[in-house]
Structures are given as C-alpha cells and as structure tokens.
Amino acid sequence: MTNDISVIQIGPMSQWVNPITAGVPGRRFLEGELGLTYIGLSASGTAPGAASMGWHRHEALEEVYIFLAGRGEMALDEAVVPVSAGTVIRVAPHVMRAWRCLPDSPEPLAWMCVRAGGKTLADIGADHTFDRDTPRPWSAR
Amino acid sequence: MTNDISVIQIGPMSQWVNPITAGVPGRRFLEGELGLTYIGLSASGTAPGAASMGWHRHEALEEVYIFLAGRGEMALDEAVVPVSAGTVIRVAPHVMRAWRCLPDSPEPLAWMCVRAGGKTLADIGADHTFDRDTPRPWSAR
C-alpha cells in the first residue's frame, strides 16, 4: 500500500454520529484522514430535531449533498427541499444553504457532502485508460 | 429553484441497480443529471459475483470510493482491499483499479464514486462564508 491509496473505516451509516459542539452537530470531515487532494468529503449523522448552526455559502467550491437515510429538509436560498434516502442535490457556490433532520424523523439524517472546484470535468475531459486484458486478482481463484 | 440548484431522486441504496451491458455492470453517472461542473459522481449497486469489466486508471482525476452496503473487494495495483459498509478509499490518478461484489455477499455492493481534479482544496483554501443570524425556514414554525 502506497501513499497513492488510503483506506479508512467509518462504519455503517447507522453509526455515523456528528460531534456536538455547543449544542450544534458538526460534521466529520474525511479529506484529512484520507489525504484527499482535490475532493472534500464529509459524513454526517444528524439527530432528529438537530440542524446546522446557520447558513453558509462558498466562493469557488461546488457541493453535492447525498442523503442516505432519515428525513430532513435542506434550505437553499428561498427554497426548502424535503430530503430522504436517495435525494442528491447539487448546490452552486454562492447559494446559501442550511439543513436539518425533521423532529419526527424515524432515524438520524445520514448524509455525505462532496465539494470540489477549480478545473471543470469538461476541461479535464476523458482522462481514463482501460485495461480489459490483465486478469483481476479474483480471476485466478 | 434556479439553475444553481438541482435535485434528483435515486432511491434508497437497496434499489440501486447497475445497468448490465454485455454481461458487465455499468455505473449510473449522476454529474449529467445534476449539471455538476467540478464533481463527478456515480452510484452503483453491483450484484453478488459481478465485477468491473477490467481495470482503469486516470491521468488527472482523483477518486474516492465510498462503500455503503454489501461485501466486496477492490483491487488497487497489487493490493486487494476488502470493502463493506463504511469503507472509504482514496485512489490517486495513476493507480489501476478494479472491483467486485463477493459471490457470497448477502446483498449487492452499494457504493458511490466521486472524482475531481485540477485545483486542489489547499489552493482554493477557506472559501466559505457563514451566516448564523438569518433565521432558517424552520425556525419560525
């Protein structure tokens, strides 16, 4: 295993619990743990009734919110979007955003937030190379 | 709702099913559906016994693989990493990668892949602005 690969275990989403600071749930940011260079990634389990401390927006970073369990709401400027397992939301940098887990959610709102910015996927273009000939390790078993 | 925000529903991960082409599971790429600019995102449900068609690597894009359910393996150059709910793996661009869901996995391997590249998070720096004063929409309820 080299520095090019890093693996962490954050457990099943039912165990994701945000650290609470001054009564407000934080987020577990994974980019440092993983040594990520271009991608920001956080995993959150927001308890029923809990909410973000306030609003925030970005100057350059695009974000995508991926909701995986529980029921909540995301406020995006004037819009309020209901969120549940499978809701995926793109948010452009300058949009103000806030979120909460509904008080009557049957379980914590489990979600991930991804952020990145700078060079667009279109500018990078198709940068992948396939190899369909080399056996994969399980092929020989 | 403006072009700055887009919302899609992909359903709970138990319903994520990869399209099968020529016997090989593909991935559902979400960046087009969401209009993402900087972030590439795919959601996958790989059936027990199914595997990627082969290996691939990138020139510029960093990837992070987030495993959410099921049991599988990820091959990363010479390494083989067991993966299950909560395994999160960073892969640098030039590493060759392949994956499979174990034949005896109790459920499909549910996972997401995020990719981005170009400007680093460190180069972008702290680009967020907080607003802890404006009421959030649920505050008045």
Coordinates of C-alpha atoms in Angstrom, one line a residue:
Chain A
M1 CA 0.0 0.0 0.0
T2 CA 1.5 3.3 -1.0
N3 CA 0.7 6.9 -0.3
D4 CA -1.4 6.7 -3.5
I5 CA -4.0 4.7 -1.7
S6 CA -5.6 5.3 1.6
V7 CA -8.4 3.3 3.3
I8 CA -10.4 4.3 6.4
Q9 CA -13.4 2.7 8.1
I10 CA -16.3 5.0 9.2
G11 CA -18.7 2.2 9.9
P12 CA -22.3 1.7 8.7
M13 CA -24.3 4.9 8.4
S14 CA -26.4 4.0 11.3
Q15 CA -23.3 4.6 13.4
W16 CA -22.4 8.0 11.9
V17 CA -22.8 10.5 14.7
N18 CA -21.8 14.1 14.4
P19 CA -19.7 15.6 17.2
I20 CA -21.9 18.1 19.1
T21 CA -20.2 21.4 19.9
A22 CA -22.2 23.9 21.9
G23 CA -25.4 22.1 21.1
V24 CA -24.8 22.1 17.4
P25 CA -23.9 19.0 15.4
G26 CA -20.7 19.3 13.4
R27 CA -19.6 17.1 10.5
R28 CA -16.9 14.5 10.2
F29 CA -14.5 15.8 7.5
L30 CA -12.7 12.9 5.8
E31 CA -10.4 14.7 3.4
G32 CA -7.6 15.0 6.0
E33 CA -8.0 11.4 7.2
L34 CA -7.8 10.2 3.6
G35 CA -5.2 12.6 2.3
L36 CA -7.5 13.8 -0.4
T37 CA -6.1 16.5 -2.7
Y38 CA -9.0 17.6 -4.9
I39 CA -12.1 16.3 -3.2
G40 CA -13.6 17.4 0.1
L41 CA -15.8 14.8 1.7
S42 CA -17.8 14.7 5.0
A43 CA -20.1 12.1 6.5
S44 CA -22.8 13.2 8.9
G45 CA -25.5 11.7 11.1
T46 CA -27.7 14.5 12.2
A47 CA -30.1 13.6 15.1
P48 CA -33.9 14.1 14.8
G49 CA -34.5 17.8 15.5
A50 CA -30.9 18.9 15.1
A51 CA -29.9 21.4 12.4
S52 CA -26.9 23.2 11.0
M53 CA -25.7 26.1 13.1
G54 CA -26.7 28.6 10.4
W55 CA -26.3 29.2 6.7
H56 CA -23.1 29.0 4.7
R57 CA -22.1 29.6 1.1
H58 CA -18.9 29.2 -0.9
E59 CA -16.9 31.4 -3.3
A60 CA -15.4 28.7 -5.5
L61 CA -16.4 25.2 -4.3
E62 CA -19.3 23.3 -5.9
E63 CA -21.1 21.0 -3.4
V64 CA -23.2 17.9 -3.8
Y65 CA -25.3 16.6 -0.9
I66 CA -26.1 12.9 -0.9
F67 CA -28.9 11.9 1.6
L68 CA -28.9 8.2 2.5
A69 CA -31.3 7.7 5.5
G70 CA -33.7 9.6 7.7
R71 CA -35.9 12.5 6.7
G72 CA -34.9 16.2 6.7
E73 CA -35.0 19.5 4.9
M74 CA -32.4 21.5 3.0
A75 CA -32.8 25.2 2.7
L76 CA -31.3 26.7 -0.4
D77 CA -31.7 30.5 -0.6
E78 CA -35.5 30.8 -0.7
A79 CA -36.2 27.1 -1.5
V80 CA -36.9 24.4 1.1
V81 CA -36.3 20.9 -0.3
P82 CA -37.5 17.7 1.5
V83 CA -34.7 15.1 1.6
S84 CA -34.7 11.4 2.3
A85 CA -32.8 8.3 1.2
G86 CA -31.7 8.8 -2.3
T87 CA -32.0 12.6 -2.6
V88 CA -29.0 14.1 -4.3
I89 CA -28.6 17.8 -4.6
R90 CA -26.1 20.0 -6.5
V91 CA -25.5 23.4 -5.0
A92 CA -23.6 26.1 -6.9
P93 CA -21.0 28.0 -4.8
H94 CA -22.9 31.2 -4.0
V95 CA -26.2 29.7 -2.8
M96 CA -26.8 30.0 0.9
R97 CA -27.5 26.6 2.5
A98 CA -28.7 25.1 5.8
W99 CA -30.1 21.7 6.7
R100 CA -32.0 19.9 9.5
C101 CA -33.2 16.5 10.4
L102 CA -37.0 16.6 11.0
P103 CA -38.0 16.2 14.6
D104 CA -40.2 13.2 13.7
S105 CA -37.6 11.5 11.5
P106 CA -37.5 7.8 12.4
E107 CA -33.7 7.8 12.4
P108 CA -30.8 10.3 12.1
L109 CA -30.4 12.0 8.8
A110 CA -27.4 10.2 7.3
W111 CA -25.7 12.2 4.5
M112 CA -22.5 13.0 2.8
C113 CA -21.3 16.2 1.3
V114 CA -18.7 16.3 -1.5
R115 CA -17.0 19.6 -2.5
A116 CA -14.6 20.4 -5.3
G117 CA -13.7 23.4 -7.5
G118 CA -11.3 24.9 -10.0
K119 CA -10.8 22.9 -13.1
T120 CA -14.1 21.6 -14.5
L121 CA -14.7 18.0 -15.5
A122 CA -15.2 19.2 -19.1
D123 CA -11.8 20.9 -19.1
I124 CA -10.2 17.8 -17.9
G125 CA -12.1 15.7 -20.4
A126 CA -11.8 11.9 -20.8
D127 CA -8.7 11.1 -18.8
H128 CA -9.2 7.4 -18.1
T129 CA -7.4 4.4 -19.6
F130 CA -9.0 1.0 -19.6
D131 CA -7.2 -2.4 -19.3
R132 CA -9.5 -5.3 -20.0
D133 CA -6.8 -7.8 -20.6
T134 CA -4.8 -8.0 -17.4
P135 CA -6.5 -10.6 -15.1
R136 CA -8.0 -9.1 -11.9
P137 CA -6.9 -10.8 -8.7
W138 CA -10.1 -12.8 -8.2
S139 CA -10.0 -14.2 -11.7
A140 CA -7.5 -16.8 -10.7
R141 CA -9.3 -18.0 -7.7
Chain B
M1 CA -35.4 26.9 -7.9
T2 CA -32.7 28.2 -10.2
N3 CA -30.1 26.5 -12.3
D4 CA -27.8 26.9 -9.3
I5 CA -29.7 24.1 -7.6
S6 CA -30.6 20.7 -8.9
V7 CA -32.3 17.8 -7.1
I8 CA -32.7 14.2 -8.3
Q9 CA -34.0 11.1 -6.6
I10 CA -32.1 7.9 -7.0
G11 CA -34.0 6.0 -4.3
P12 CA -32.6 4.0 -1.3
M13 CA -29.4 2.2 -2.0
S14 CA -31.2 -1.2 -1.9
Q15 CA -32.7 -0.1 -5.2
W16 CA -29.5 1.0 -6.9
V17 CA -29.0 -1.4 -9.8
N18 CA -26.4 -1.0 -12.4
P19 CA -27.4 -1.3 -16.0
I20 CA -25.9 -4.5 -17.4
T21 CA -24.2 -4.2 -20.8
A22 CA -22.8 -7.4 -22.4
G23 CA -22.9 -9.1 -19.0
V24 CA -21.0 -6.4 -17.2
P25 CA -22.5 -4.0 -14.7
G26 CA -22.1 -0.3 -15.6
R27 CA -22.4 2.6 -13.3
R28 CA -25.1 5.3 -13.0
F29 CA -23.3 8.6 -13.6
L30 CA -25.0 11.5 -11.9
E31 CA -23.0 14.5 -13.0
G32 CA -25.0 15.0 -16.2
E33 CA -28.4 14.6 -14.4
L34 CA -27.3 17.1 -11.8
G35 CA -25.5 19.5 -14.0
L36 CA -22.3 19.2 -11.9
T37 CA -19.4 21.3 -13.0
Y38 CA -16.4 20.1 -10.9
I39 CA -17.6 16.9 -9.3
G40 CA -18.1 13.6 -11.0
L41 CA -20.4 11.3 -9.1
S42 CA -21.7 7.8 -9.7
A43 CA -24.0 5.4 -7.7
S44 CA -23.7 1.7 -8.1
G45 CA -25.4 -1.5 -7.0
T46 CA -23.1 -4.3 -8.0
A47 CA -24.8 -7.8 -7.8
P48 CA -23.1 -10.6 -5.8
G49 CA -20.5 -12.2 -8.1
A50 CA -20.4 -9.3 -10.5
A51 CA -17.2 -7.3 -11.2
S52 CA -15.9 -4.3 -13.2
M53 CA -15.2 -5.2 -16.8
G54 CA -11.5 -4.6 -16.2
W55 CA -9.0 -2.2 -14.7
H56 CA -8.9 1.5 -15.3
R57 CA -6.8 4.5 -14.2
H58 CA -6.9 8.2 -14.7
E59 CA -4.4 10.9 -15.7
A60 CA -5.7 13.8 -13.6
L61 CA -8.7 12.8 -11.7
E62 CA -8.5 11.8 -8.0
E63 CA -11.2 9.3 -7.0
V64 CA -12.8 8.4 -3.7
Y65 CA -14.9 5.2 -3.4
I66 CA -17.5 5.1 -0.6
F67 CA -18.9 1.7 0.1
L68 CA -22.3 1.6 1.9
A69 CA -23.7 -1.9 1.9
G70 CA -22.7 -5.5 0.9
R71 CA -19.3 -7.1 0.8
G72 CA -16.7 -6.9 -1.9
E73 CA -13.1 -6.3 -2.9
M74 CA -11.2 -3.5 -4.5
A75 CA -8.0 -4.2 -6.4
L76 CA -5.6 -1.3 -6.4
D77 CA -2.4 -2.1 -8.4
E78 CA -1.0 -5.1 -6.4
A79 CA -3.2 -4.5 -3.3
V80 CA -6.6 -6.2 -2.7
V81 CA -8.7 -4.4 -0.1
P82 CA -11.8 -5.9 1.4
V83 CA -14.7 -3.5 1.4
S84 CA -18.0 -3.3 3.3
A85 CA -20.4 -0.6 4.7
G86 CA -18.2 2.3 5.8
T87 CA -15.1 1.6 3.8
V88 CA -13.8 4.8 2.2
I89 CA -10.9 4.7 -0.2
R90 CA -8.9 7.4 -1.8
V91 CA -7.2 6.5 -5.1
A92 CA -4.6 8.7 -6.7
P93 CA -5.0 9.1 -10.5
H94 CA -2.4 6.7 -11.9
V95 CA -3.3 3.7 -9.7
M96 CA -5.0 0.9 -11.7
R97 CA -8.3 -0.1 -10.1
A98 CA -11.0 -2.8 -10.4
W99 CA -13.8 -4.0 -8.1
R100 CA -16.2 -6.8 -7.5
C101 CA -19.0 -7.9 -5.2
L102 CA -18.2 -11.1 -3.4
P103 CA -20.2 -14.1 -4.7
D104 CA -21.4 -14.8 -1.2
S105 CA -22.3 -11.1 -0.3
P106 CA -25.7 -11.1 1.4
E107 CA -26.7 -8.1 -0.7
P108 CA -25.5 -6.1 -3.7
L109 CA -22.4 -3.9 -3.1
A110 CA -23.8 -0.4 -2.9
W111 CA -21.2 2.3 -3.4
M112 CA -20.5 5.7 -4.8
C113 CA -17.5 7.0 -6.6
V114 CA -16.6 10.7 -6.5
R115 CA -14.0 12.2 -8.9
A116 CA -12.4 15.6 -9.3
G117 CA -9.1 17.2 -10.3
G118 CA -7.3 20.3 -11.2
K119 CA -7.2 22.9 -8.5
T120 CA -6.5 21.5 -5.0
L121 CA -8.6 22.1 -2.0
A122 CA -5.5 23.7 -0.4
D123 CA -5.1 26.1 -3.3
I124 CA -8.7 27.1 -3.0
G125 CA -8.4 27.5 0.7
A126 CA -11.1 28.5 3.0
D127 CA -13.8 29.9 0.7
H128 CA -16.9 29.7 2.8
T129 CA -18.9 32.4 4.5
F130 CA -21.1 31.7 7.5
D131 CA -24.4 33.4 8.4
R132 CA -25.6 32.5 11.8
D133 CA -28.0 35.4 12.2
T134 CA -30.6 35.0 9.4
P135 CA -33.4 32.7 10.6
R136 CA -33.6 29.4 8.8
P137 CA -37.0 28.5 7.4
W138 CA -37.9 26.0 10.1
S139 CA -37.1 28.5 12.9
A140 CA -40.4 30.2 12.5
R141 CA -42.5 27.1 12.6

